[in-house]
XYZ file of N, CA and C in Angstrom:
810
model
N 31.054 -104.812 50.941
C 31.099 -104.664 49.698
C 32.887 -104.517 49.292
N 33.110 -105.025 47.810
C 34.094 -105.252 47.532
C 35.078 -103.722 46.863
N 33.871 -102.279 46.531
C 34.692 -101.760 46.146
C 35.441 -100.602 47.115
N 35.445 -100.681 48.035
C 36.724 -100.146 48.938
C 37.646 -100.509 49.020
N 38.081 -101.868 48.800
C 39.286 -102.590 48.359
C 39.471 -102.513 47.215
N 39.128 -102.510 46.274
C 39.015 -102.135 44.779
C 39.560 -101.005 44.400
N 39.663 -99.801 45.370
C 39.396 -98.524 45.037
C 41.430 -98.519 45.767
N 41.182 -98.746 46.848
C 42.995 -99.403 47.547
C 43.807 -99.697 46.400
N 43.280 -100.863 45.896
C 44.587 -101.549 45.171
C 44.568 -100.900 43.861
N 43.359 -100.131 43.627
C 43.811 -99.112 42.323
C 45.261 -97.994 42.560
N 44.604 -97.548 43.811
C 45.409 -96.235 44.094
C 47.098 -97.060 44.455
N 46.900 -98.018 44.682
C 48.437 -98.505 45.508
C 48.640 -98.896 43.864
N 48.264 -99.424 42.863
C 48.833 -99.417 41.891
C 49.178 -98.599 40.857
N 48.663 -97.208 41.637
C 49.062 -95.920 41.097
C 49.862 -95.670 41.141
N 50.837 -95.710 42.241
C 51.911 -95.433 42.980
C 53.479 -95.442 42.315
N 54.099 -94.567 42.411
C 55.053 -94.403 41.846
C 55.108 -93.759 40.700
N 56.139 -94.254 39.456
C 56.246 -93.957 38.358
C 54.663 -94.093 37.440
N 54.212 -94.590 38.151
C 52.626 -94.849 36.973
C 51.573 -93.031 37.474
N 52.092 -92.570 38.098
C 51.226 -91.283 38.597
C 51.877 -90.328 37.782
N 52.642 -90.207 37.193
C 52.720 -89.534 36.567
C 51.975 -89.470 34.952
N 51.920 -90.932 34.648
C 51.543 -91.184 33.197
C 50.009 -90.804 33.530
N 49.178 -91.306 34.613
C 48.150 -91.038 34.872
C 47.646 -89.752 34.826
N 48.701 -88.567 35.318
C 48.063 -87.091 35.428
C 48.305 -86.729 34.296
N 48.758 -87.060 32.653
C 49.382 -86.783 31.716
C 48.139 -86.937 30.804
N 47.209 -88.236 30.726
C 45.972 -88.401 30.200
C 45.301 -87.379 30.118
N 44.790 -86.521 31.067
C 44.026 -85.249 30.506
C 44.364 -84.399 29.863
N 43.578 -83.852 28.353
C 43.808 -83.160 27.590
C 43.536 -81.863 28.073
N 44.333 -81.336 27.472
C 44.692 -79.997 27.358
C 44.257 -79.291 26.131
N 43.520 -79.647 24.902
C 43.036 -79.403 23.769
C 41.545 -79.347 23.725
N 40.619 -79.966 25.011
C 39.882 -80.317 24.864
C 39.110 -80.582 26.382
N 38.206 -80.276 26.686
C 37.167 -80.329 27.543
C 36.667 -81.374 27.584
N 37.326 -82.899 28.009
C 36.635 -84.031 27.359
C 35.726 -84.456 28.332
N 34.507 -85.174 27.866
C 33.344 -85.919 28.973
C 32.712 -86.894 28.998
N 33.102 -87.590 29.965
C 32.172 -88.974 29.893
C 31.136 -88.713 29.832
N 30.042 -89.800 29.394
C 28.977 -89.235 29.563
C 27.804 -90.619 29.092
N 26.756 -90.754 29.755
C 25.915 -91.577 28.743
C 25.409 -91.335 28.221
N 24.512 -91.814 26.566
C 24.158 -91.086 25.515
C 22.679 -91.033 25.887
N 22.598 -91.669 26.554
C 20.770 -91.823 26.569
C 20.230 -91.587 28.169
N 20.435 -90.652 28.905
C 20.497 -90.277 30.351
C 19.565 -88.979 30.261
N 19.047 -88.901 29.414
C 17.938 -87.748 29.469
C 17.384 -87.732 30.250
N 17.038 -86.237 31.215
C 17.652 -84.758 31.101
C 18.548 -84.673 31.664
N 19.405 -85.811 31.740
C 20.855 -85.318 32.709
C 21.613 -84.991 31.841
N 21.826 -85.886 30.411
C 23.010 -86.008 29.319
C 22.240 -86.804 27.890
N 22.421 -86.563 27.015
C 22.502 -86.903 25.785
C 22.937 -86.943 24.918
N 23.102 -87.912 23.639
C 23.239 -87.628 22.449
C 23.351 -86.287 21.794
N 21.709 -86.140 21.588
C 21.793 -84.926 21.301
C 22.133 -83.640 21.390
N 22.906 -83.725 22.791
C 23.492 -82.071 23.038
C 22.445 -81.624 23.675
N 21.144 -81.821 24.651
C 19.802 -81.772 25.226
C 20.075 -81.446 26.523
N 20.504 -82.330 27.122
C 20.568 -82.400 28.522
C 21.076 -81.471 29.598
N 21.170 -81.586 30.851
C 21.342 -80.045 31.486
C 23.058 -80.248 31.706
N 23.445 -81.426 31.980
C 24.569 -81.978 32.152
C 25.265 -81.461 30.736
N 25.113 -81.606 29.903
C 25.618 -81.433 27.968
C 25.491 -79.634 28.480
N 24.613 -79.395 28.683
C 24.433 -77.510 29.119
C 25.763 -76.896 29.956
N 25.483 -77.842 31.340
C 26.615 -77.891 32.461
C 28.041 -77.612 31.191
N 28.147 -78.750 30.741
C 29.485 -79.307 29.827
C 29.837 -77.794 28.839
N 29.243 -77.627 28.526
C 29.199 -76.288 27.634
C 29.584 -75.040 28.045
N 29.106 -74.829 29.229
C 29.236 -73.739 30.111
C 30.965 -74.402 30.480
N 30.701 -74.971 30.858
C 32.384 -75.412 31.277
C 33.592 -75.798 29.920
N 33.037 -75.514 29.570
C 33.970 -75.691 28.097
C 34.298 -74.023 27.953
N 33.359 -73.708 27.843
C 33.357 -71.613 27.409
C 34.293 -71.116 28.643
N 34.190 -71.514 30.196
C 35.288 -71.173 31.266
C 36.382 -71.272 31.019
N 36.863 -72.568 30.262
C 38.015 -72.660 30.349
C 38.757 -72.868 28.554
N 37.686 -72.257 27.943
C 37.826 -71.664 26.766
C 38.457 -72.889 25.780
N 37.520 -74.299 25.904
C 38.122 -75.351 25.788
C 36.772 -75.788 24.646
N 37.314 -76.825 23.346
C 35.886 -77.120 22.837
C 35.451 -78.551 23.649
N 34.246 -78.579 23.818
C 33.682 -79.871 24.447
C 33.663 -80.933 23.335
N 33.874 -82.124 23.987
C 34.133 -83.593 23.111
C 33.703 -84.653 24.411
N 32.886 -85.634 23.305
C 32.440 -86.197 24.631
C 33.124 -88.205 24.099
N 32.907 -88.880 25.513
C 33.202 -90.481 25.101
C 31.894 -91.145 25.447
N 31.279 -91.541 24.416
C 29.832 -91.913 25.071
C 29.685 -93.392 25.730
N 29.418 -93.439 26.757
C 29.163 -95.309 27.082
C 28.247 -95.503 28.236
N 27.520 -96.376 28.097
C 25.900 -96.447 29.215
C 26.548 -96.460 30.458
N 25.753 -95.856 31.466
C 26.162 -95.379 33.205
C 25.624 -96.988 33.516
N 26.192 -97.447 34.526
C 26.340 -98.830 35.101
C 27.340 -99.139 34.652
N 27.334 -100.945 34.746
C 28.570 -101.713 34.879
C 29.207 -100.920 34.074
N 31.220 -100.544 34.722
C 31.569 -100.896 33.448
C 32.026 -99.145 32.792
N 31.131 -98.173 33.282
C 30.970 -97.028 32.776
C 32.732 -96.486 33.221
N 33.035 -96.291 34.311
C 33.984 -95.893 35.111
C 35.544 -96.120 34.276
N 35.593 -97.524 33.804
C 36.647 -98.532 33.428
C 36.311 -98.374 31.741
N 35.769 -97.745 31.070
C 35.566 -97.801 30.000
C 35.235 -96.351 29.248
N 35.751 -95.501 30.432
C 35.797 -93.780 30.143
C 36.993 -93.391 30.394
N 36.757 -92.954 32.031
C 37.556 -92.194 32.612
C 38.492 -92.711 32.884
N 38.772 -93.789 33.362
C 39.954 -94.897 33.389
C 40.760 -95.450 31.914
N 40.026 -95.212 31.178
C 40.793 -95.974 29.869
C 41.288 -94.857 29.168
N 40.840 -93.087 29.854
C 42.107 -92.289 29.210
C 41.113 -91.384 28.194
N 39.661 -91.518 27.819
C 39.260 -91.594 26.842
C 38.614 -89.956 26.871
N 38.289 -89.925 28.170
C 37.494 -88.661 28.664
C 38.240 -88.035 29.936
N 37.611 -86.828 30.475
C 38.553 -86.200 31.584
C 37.599 -85.950 32.852
N 36.274 -86.134 32.731
C 35.532 -85.598 33.409
C 34.330 -86.575 33.108
N 33.765 -86.488 34.317
C 32.145 -87.217 34.623
C 31.488 -86.265 35.327
N 30.155 -85.503 34.434
C 29.471 -85.260 35.232
C 28.689 -85.369 35.778
N 27.867 -84.758 36.967
C 27.321 -85.186 37.944
C 26.930 -86.408 38.528
N 27.825 -86.366 39.386
C 28.805 -87.737 40.171
C 28.298 -87.694 41.468
N 27.628 -88.458 42.280
C 27.298 -88.406 43.476
C 28.995 -88.520 44.258
N 28.905 -87.496 45.346
C 30.011 -87.155 46.447
C 29.879 -88.592 47.322
N 31.481 -88.859 47.372
C 31.672 -90.208 47.920
C 32.068 -91.486 47.210
N 31.745 -91.815 46.260
C 31.852 -92.812 45.340
C 33.460 -92.885 45.448
N 33.704 -94.704 45.802
C 35.502 -94.130 45.376
C 36.076 -94.963 44.441
N 35.230 -94.724 43.052
C 35.625 -94.824 41.888
C 36.327 -93.768 41.232
N 36.243 -93.092 41.553
C 36.197 -91.463 40.731
C 36.977 -90.565 42.510
N 37.443 -89.868 42.279
C 38.188 -88.842 42.780
C 37.135 -87.150 42.756
N 36.419 -86.909 43.433
C 35.522 -85.781 43.431
C 35.911 -84.367 43.437
N 35.079 -83.730 42.648
C 35.742 -81.983 43.132
C 34.784 -81.779 44.218
N 34.637 -80.812 44.339
C 33.340 -79.986 45.230
C 32.612 -80.155 44.698
N 31.233 -80.471 45.176
C 29.575 -80.214 45.030
C 29.482 -79.601 43.956
N 28.712 -79.084 43.124
C 28.109 -78.255 42.691
C 26.664 -77.795 42.864
N 26.034 -79.196 42.984
C 24.140 -78.675 43.252
C 24.516 -79.608 44.592
N 23.442 -79.658 44.870
C 22.615 -80.549 46.336
C 21.415 -80.685 45.480
N 20.867 -81.612 45.565
C 19.242 -82.273 44.769
C 18.512 -83.147 46.030
N 17.161 -83.739 45.834
C 16.600 -84.123 46.732
C 15.611 -85.314 45.735
N 15.320 -86.305 46.091
C 14.318 -87.083 46.075
C 13.233 -86.317 46.433
N 12.112 -86.626 45.686
C 10.738 -86.101 45.487
C 9.675 -86.801 44.788
N 8.217 -86.628 45.299
C 7.280 -87.586 44.821
C 6.615 -86.701 43.074
N 6.533 -87.349 42.752
C 5.228 -86.846 41.401
C 3.971 -87.094 41.559
N 3.080 -86.233 41.502
C 1.748 -86.187 41.542
C 0.822 -85.396 40.411
N -0.539 -85.888 41.000
C -0.571 -84.688 39.297
C -1.450 -83.866 40.049
N -1.791 -82.800 39.219
C -1.682 -81.599 40.506
C -3.177 -81.375 40.671
N -4.197 -82.317 40.126
C -5.591 -81.665 40.123
C -6.075 -82.702 41.118
N -4.884 -83.865 41.647
C -5.198 -85.192 42.161
C -5.744 -85.010 44.012
N -6.085 -86.273 44.310
C -5.977 -85.757 45.823
C -4.667 -86.136 46.646
N -3.449 -86.530 45.912
C -2.135 -86.233 46.553
C -1.396 -85.310 46.814
N -1.891 -84.045 45.738
C -1.506 -82.766 45.560
C -0.280 -82.089 46.697
N -1.192 -82.482 48.285
C -0.119 -81.482 49.010
C 0.891 -82.650 49.680
N 0.644 -84.016 49.662
C 1.549 -84.914 49.844
C 3.133 -84.360 50.393
N 3.885 -84.018 51.378
C 5.047 -83.372 51.726
C 5.703 -84.604 52.672
N 5.111 -85.424 52.287
C 5.932 -86.999 53.555
C 5.284 -88.474 53.212
N 6.454 -89.303 53.115
C 6.018 -90.688 52.783
C 5.054 -91.423 53.696
N 4.809 -90.481 54.891
C 3.987 -90.941 56.077
C 2.387 -90.808 55.925
N 2.512 -89.822 54.862
C 0.878 -89.110 54.916
C 0.051 -90.067 54.871
N -0.874 -90.287 55.576
C -2.199 -91.276 55.348
C -2.738 -91.243 53.651
N -2.429 -90.085 53.607
C -2.879 -90.476 52.050
C -2.578 -91.226 51.062
N -1.353 -91.692 51.422
C -0.624 -92.679 50.119
C -1.053 -93.917 50.871
N -1.747 -94.242 52.068
C -2.027 -95.630 52.456
C -2.595 -96.413 51.080
N -3.578 -96.068 50.436
C -4.339 -96.916 49.417
C -3.389 -96.489 47.800
N -2.239 -95.976 47.766
C -1.977 -95.321 46.561
C -1.251 -95.907 46.181
N -1.144 -96.360 44.908
C -0.254 -97.109 44.188
C 1.075 -96.655 43.386
N 2.608 -96.710 44.190
C 3.490 -95.767 44.171
C 4.172 -96.450 43.447
N 4.926 -95.837 42.105
C 6.312 -95.938 41.270
C 7.203 -95.734 42.119
N 8.554 -96.394 42.552
C 9.532 -95.994 42.865
C 10.728 -96.683 41.808
N 11.714 -96.522 41.878
C 13.097 -97.452 41.166
C 13.603 -98.036 42.539
N 13.956 -99.574 41.979
C 14.236 -100.610 42.766
C 15.254 -100.140 43.276
N 16.185 -100.278 44.268
C 17.402 -100.297 45.062
C 17.275 -98.691 44.904
N 16.333 -97.840 45.033
C 16.824 -96.483 45.434
C 16.405 -95.671 47.325
N 16.650 -95.394 47.495
C 16.422 -94.859 48.989
C 15.144 -95.421 49.417
N 14.358 -94.089 48.614
C 12.676 -94.430 48.703
C 12.405 -95.043 49.364
N 12.224 -96.221 48.299
C 12.145 -97.573 48.565
C 12.063 -98.175 50.353
N 13.432 -97.750 50.892
C 13.247 -98.094 52.275
C 12.456 -97.427 52.846
N 12.397 -96.181 52.937
C 11.207 -95.677 53.213
C 9.716 -95.895 53.028
N 9.617 -95.856 52.301
C 8.227 -96.450 51.537
C 8.003 -97.781 52.459
N 9.214 -98.392 52.636
C 8.422 -99.647 52.916
C 8.704 -99.404 54.675
N 9.521 -98.476 55.544
C 9.498 -98.265 57.179
C 8.206 -97.508 56.947
N 7.783 -97.120 56.106
C 5.987 -96.099 56.486
C 4.841 -97.074 56.084
N 5.524 -98.484 55.623
C 4.132 -99.225 55.922
C 3.222 -99.812 54.271
N 4.678 -99.058 53.349
C 3.837 -98.993 51.930
C 4.145 -100.241 50.681
N 5.165 -100.865 51.897
C 5.501 -101.723 50.535
C 5.032 -102.812 49.856
N 3.170 -102.937 50.261
C 2.762 -103.438 49.513
C 2.062 -102.454 48.162
N 2.648 -101.089 48.361
C 1.560 -100.350 47.393
C 2.816 -99.853 45.912
N 3.904 -100.669 46.493
C 4.985 -100.037 45.530
C 4.596 -100.913 43.849
N 5.228 -99.826 43.365
C 5.319 -100.239 42.051
C 6.923 -100.603 41.445
N 7.534 -101.132 41.325
C 8.804 -100.780 41.081
C 9.598 -100.998 39.699
N 10.314 -100.353 39.371
C 11.288 -100.099 38.133
C 12.477 -100.495 38.100
N 13.418 -100.949 37.247
C 14.754 -101.400 37.302
C 15.741 -100.180 37.419
N 16.751 -100.394 38.325
C 17.931 -99.544 38.330
C 18.622 -99.311 36.652
N 19.393 -100.168 36.972
C 20.312 -100.312 35.811
C 19.654 -100.844 34.306
N 19.493 -100.452 33.344
C 18.908 -100.335 32.039
C 19.782 -99.799 31.342
N 19.456 -100.231 29.437
C 19.741 -99.764 28.833
C 19.213 -98.700 28.517
N 19.449 -97.234 29.080
C 17.892 -96.479 28.535
C 17.954 -95.859 27.406
N 18.850 -96.013 26.190
C 18.613 -96.076 24.836
C 17.473 -97.171 24.273
N 16.967 -97.799 24.913
C 16.320 -98.613 24.998
C 14.841 -98.834 26.115
N 14.968 -98.501 26.959
C 14.517 -98.700 27.913
C 14.021 -97.214 28.536
N 12.978 -96.816 29.416
C 13.082 -95.999 30.149
C 11.947 -95.714 31.477
N 11.903 -96.770 32.142
C 11.082 -97.494 33.388
C 10.954 -95.336 34.082
N 11.454 -94.588 34.433
C 10.998 -93.359 35.105
C 10.334 -93.230 33.830
N 10.262 -92.650 32.887
C 9.573 -92.025 31.955
C 7.745 -93.288 31.951
N 8.241 -94.258 31.753
C 6.973 -94.718 32.276
C 5.924 -94.907 33.248
N 6.610 -94.550 34.392
C 6.279 -94.000 35.245
C 5.385 -92.920 35.568
N 5.957 -91.967 34.721
C 5.490 -90.375 34.742
C 4.221 -90.352 34.086
N 4.160 -91.580 32.895
C 3.219 -91.633 32.170
C 2.182 -92.322 32.763
N 2.451 -93.318 33.558
C 1.357 -94.216 34.688
C 0.566 -93.177 35.379
N 1.379 -92.024 35.966
C 0.318 -91.180 36.518
C -0.493 -90.559 36.052
N 0.229 -90.069 34.563
C -1.014 -89.425 33.914
C -1.929 -89.596 33.277
N -1.624 -90.937 33.065
C -2.957 -92.020 32.398
C -3.849 -92.575 33.667
N -3.066 -92.247 35.237
C -3.675 -92.639 35.786
C -3.848 -94.014 36.449
N -2.727 -94.745 35.935
C -2.535 -96.802 36.126
C -1.841 -96.384 37.480
N -1.065 -95.508 37.680
C -0.551 -95.529 39.506
C -1.123 -94.264 39.898
N -0.520 -94.100 41.194
C -0.842 -93.010 41.630
C 0.010 -91.632 41.978
N 1.522 -91.713 41.787
C 2.118 -91.167 42.148
C 3.441 -91.871 42.018
N 4.725 -91.193 42.179
C 5.909 -91.949 41.294
C 7.168 -91.296 42.632
N 7.910 -92.178 43.120
C 8.806 -91.096 44.261
C 10.263 -91.427 43.417
N 11.046 -90.454 43.203
C 12.096 -90.383 41.676
C 13.178 -88.877 42.363
N 14.126 -89.700 41.574
C 15.536 -88.584 42.144
C 14.864 -87.379 41.464
N 14.954 -86.063 41.513
C 14.575 -85.076 41.871
C 15.474 -84.403 40.363
N 16.733 -84.710 39.901
C 17.714 -83.725 38.865
C 16.904 -85.027 37.750
N 16.081 -85.785 37.891
C 15.507 -86.931 36.915
C 14.464 -86.582 36.831
N 13.396 -85.835 37.469
C 12.073 -86.302 37.618
C 11.403 -84.420 36.985
N 12.488 -83.527 37.776
C 11.927 -82.067 37.836
C 11.555 -81.892 36.545
N 12.983 -81.918 35.770
C 12.578 -81.287 34.620
C 11.790 -81.920 33.717
N 11.650 -83.266 33.518
C 10.161 -83.929 32.575
C 8.873 -82.926 33.661
N 8.939 -82.952 34.763
C 7.330 -82.415 34.816
C 7.168 -80.691 35.008
N 8.949 -80.171 34.672
C 8.803 -78.569 35.440
C 7.606 -77.692 34.448
N 7.206 -78.422 33.253
C 6.401 -77.301 32.533
C 4.985 -78.081 31.962
N 4.984 -79.137 32.698
C 3.696 -79.925 32.632
C 2.521 -79.491 33.187
N 1.317 -79.050 32.600
C 0.183 -78.760 33.364
C -0.427 -79.467 33.981
N -0.130 -80.855 33.805
C -1.063 -81.704 34.840
C -0.625 -82.396 36.178
N 0.764 -81.936 36.058
C 1.802 -82.829 37.234
C 2.445 -82.236 37.896
N 2.862 -82.481 38.806
C 3.924 -81.625 39.693
C 4.916 -82.832 40.640
N 6.100 -82.092 40.941
C 7.233 -82.383 41.653
C 6.997 -81.755 43.009
N 7.163 -83.012 44.241
C 7.337 -82.263 45.331
C 8.797 -82.341 46.372
N 9.779 -81.744 46.430
C 11.244 -82.471 47.152
C 10.463 -82.786 48.429
N 11.024 -83.952 48.964
C 10.570 -84.778 50.060
C 11.717 -84.482 50.781
N 11.496 -83.402 51.964
C 11.991 -82.646 52.995
C 12.466 -83.021 54.342
N 11.506 -83.326 54.508
C 10.921 -83.923 56.074
C 11.013 -85.275 56.196
N 12.087 -86.460 55.605
C 11.610 -87.718 55.809
C 12.821 -88.029 56.966
N 12.979 -88.505 57.711
C 13.600 -89.108 59.452
C 14.159 -90.972 58.855
N 15.042 -90.693 59.531
C 16.203 -91.824 58.947
C 16.857 -91.648 57.985
N 18.130 -93.308 57.997
C 18.191 -93.649 56.383
C 17.575 -94.625 55.878
N 18.319 -94.619 54.285
C 18.737 -93.805 53.865
C 18.537 -92.112 53.702
N 19.475 -91.672 53.689
C 19.217 -89.907 53.118
C 19.013 -89.722 52.043
N 17.921 -88.680 51.756
C 16.853 -88.479 50.224
C 17.807 -87.557 49.563
N 18.575 -86.852 49.784
C 19.282 -85.962 49.581
C 20.821 -86.730 48.904
N 21.304 -85.524 48.114
C 22.718 -86.328 48.016
C 23.444 -84.681 46.994
N 25.081 -84.641 47.091
C 25.624 -83.370 46.648
C 26.104 -84.292 45.444
N 26.313 -83.429 44.483
C 26.513 -83.855 43.137
C 27.934 -83.422 42.717
N 28.875 -83.864 42.420
C 30.427 -83.368 42.094
C 30.680 -84.127 40.437
N 31.928 -83.709 39.963
C 32.130 -84.291 38.697
C 33.274 -85.173 39.287
N 33.997 -86.342 38.777
C 34.592 -87.480 39.241
C 35.728 -86.699 38.159
N 36.766 -86.870 38.774
C 38.636 -87.024 37.707
C 39.150 -88.769 38.164
N 40.108 -88.783 37.902
C 41.193 -89.618 37.966
C 41.119 -89.819 39.409
N 42.050 -90.707 40.015
C 42.290 -90.541 41.273
C 43.279 -89.534 41.775
N 44.320 -90.011 41.231
C 45.617 -89.079 40.909
C 45.768 -87.785 40.676
N 44.584 -86.970 39.739
C 44.940 -86.111 39.205
C 44.543 -84.656 40.223
N 45.428 -84.199 41.021
C 44.964 -83.001 41.726
C 44.905 -81.512 41.521
N 46.090 -81.424 40.825
C 45.931 -79.865 39.842
C 44.613 -79.789 39.056
N 44.102 -80.824 38.467
C 42.768 -81.380 37.841
C 41.421 -80.670 38.558
N 41.748 -81.318 39.615
C 40.498 -81.460 40.414
C 40.468 -79.858 41.353
N 41.657 -78.833 41.065
C 41.613 -78.123 41.997
C 41.608 -76.734 40.838
N 41.695 -77.378 39.303
C 41.317 -75.583 38.334
C 39.516 -76.329 38.470
N 39.201 -76.861 38.587
C 37.517 -77.910 38.305
C 36.768 -76.949 39.790
N 37.588 -77.336 40.852
C 37.111 -76.815 42.345
C 36.457 -75.187 42.255
N 38.081 -74.769 41.622
C 38.245 -73.000 41.593
C 36.566 -71.871 40.663
N 36.225 -73.400 39.628
C 35.896 -72.881 38.766
C 34.712 -72.856 39.369
N 33.699 -74.191 40.248
C 32.694 -74.159 40.559
C 32.627 -72.924 41.331
N 33.196 -72.719 42.253
C 33.305 -71.633 43.319
C 33.261 -70.335 43.054
N 34.078 -70.022 41.859
C 33.721 -68.699 40.887
C 32.709 -68.650 40.340
N 32.083 -69.406 39.947
C 30.776 -69.206 38.846
C 29.590 -70.230 39.956
N 29.285 -70.263 40.660
C 27.935 -70.854 41.088
C 27.260 -70.431 40.686
N 27.260 -69.211 40.441
C 25.319 -68.919 40.402
C 24.925 -69.061 38.768
N 26.145 -68.813 37.687
C 25.973 -69.257 36.417
C 25.454 -70.713 36.529
N 26.005 -71.773 37.236
C 25.453 -73.335 37.248
C 24.187 -73.202 38.163
N 24.102 -72.624 39.214
C 22.067 -72.429 39.415
C 21.569 -72.358 38.269
N 22.017 -70.947 37.607
C 20.690 -70.714 36.746
C 20.655 -71.856 35.801
N 21.556 -72.269 35.203
C 21.786 -73.447 34.198
C 20.425 -74.595 34.705
N 20.889 -75.014 35.496
C 20.160 -76.277 36.872
C 18.602 -75.502 36.747
N 18.892 -74.256 37.516
C 17.084 -73.777 37.527
C 16.124 -74.092 36.411
N 16.997 -73.548 35.475
C 16.042 -73.300 34.552
C 15.845 -74.885 33.763
N 16.381 -75.559 33.852
C 15.933 -76.635 33.525
C 15.141 -77.528 34.292
N 15.084 -77.075 35.704
C 13.674 -77.716 36.733
C 14.844 -78.292 37.354
N 16.024 -78.146 37.531
C 16.307 -79.128 38.686
C 16.017 -78.463 39.851
N 15.457 -79.503 40.848
C 15.159 -78.864 42.552
C 16.461 -79.145 43.165
N 16.869 -77.575 43.325
C 18.232 -77.392 44.713
C 17.679 -77.317 45.915
N 18.407 -77.504 46.569
C 18.080 -77.920 48.233
C 19.408 -77.353 48.750
N 19.430 -76.871 49.698
C 20.381 -76.511 50.720
C 21.529 -77.942 51.072
N 22.747 -77.684 51.869
C 23.480 -78.798 51.274
C 23.198 -80.243 52.594
N 22.657 -79.445 52.697
C 21.434 -81.042 54.033
C 20.355 -81.342 53.519
N 19.817 -80.941 52.627
C 18.363 -81.444 52.326
C 17.626 -81.388 52.886
N 17.387 -79.682 53.238
C 16.712 -79.303 54.399
C 15.190 -78.455 53.978
N 15.930 -77.022 52.941
C 14.972 -76.543 51.861
C 15.685 -76.275 51.210
N 14.380 -75.995 49.722
C 14.849 -75.615 49.014
C 15.914 -74.254 48.573
N 16.470 -74.410 47.590
C 17.231 -72.766 47.095
C 16.175 -71.991 46.408
N 16.280 -70.354 46.859
C 15.217 -69.670 45.619
C 15.767 -69.855 44.430
């Protein structure tokens, strides 16, 4: 992969006099958030996403108004937002990505399986469950569950959706959930923060975290905020806010229906 080399090249390019200029990009007059305008239930231009509510919470803690730089997630997102200096923080960024500098994680979540509450798959909590042998299973192409499903001998059962789409006009995850409701497919294995809030209050559907999968790739991820590579002071400030306000963060996520697990993806948090 070329990304590590690209990250090193960027870091080298920021050395010397340019460092101060990069650090100076951060606004002190607003909490400027980089976000996808149509990534519900995470972020939405109408402000209803749970990452929007978290941004509002951090704005209150910083005593700053919240503003947004909107751009569809995927190719070019970081270049057109954070690196362009139009915003200062990316909410909901997976730990370990070299395009940004990660804060400490503020939650950990997990992939899980969406099924009907009254169906034959209601007790499934592992992908090697024999009950899935003849089931049609939705999964987003290129995500970790696809590998686990194939390893369990369920490649023929998979009904794939695209990972990188313009969510302003396409909603593959929503289509899968509606497919379960209509009976077109039997289940879908989806990222918890995307699926959990959608079925939280649904009388017909349920989300079951997959905590028992063995082997890679991992099915749980620690979620951070992303800042520019050289902005150490800004990262430390956000880390302090996360540490001191974890209970409030968890409450917002819990209310939204985001499945929270421990840092090793083994146990659901109460």
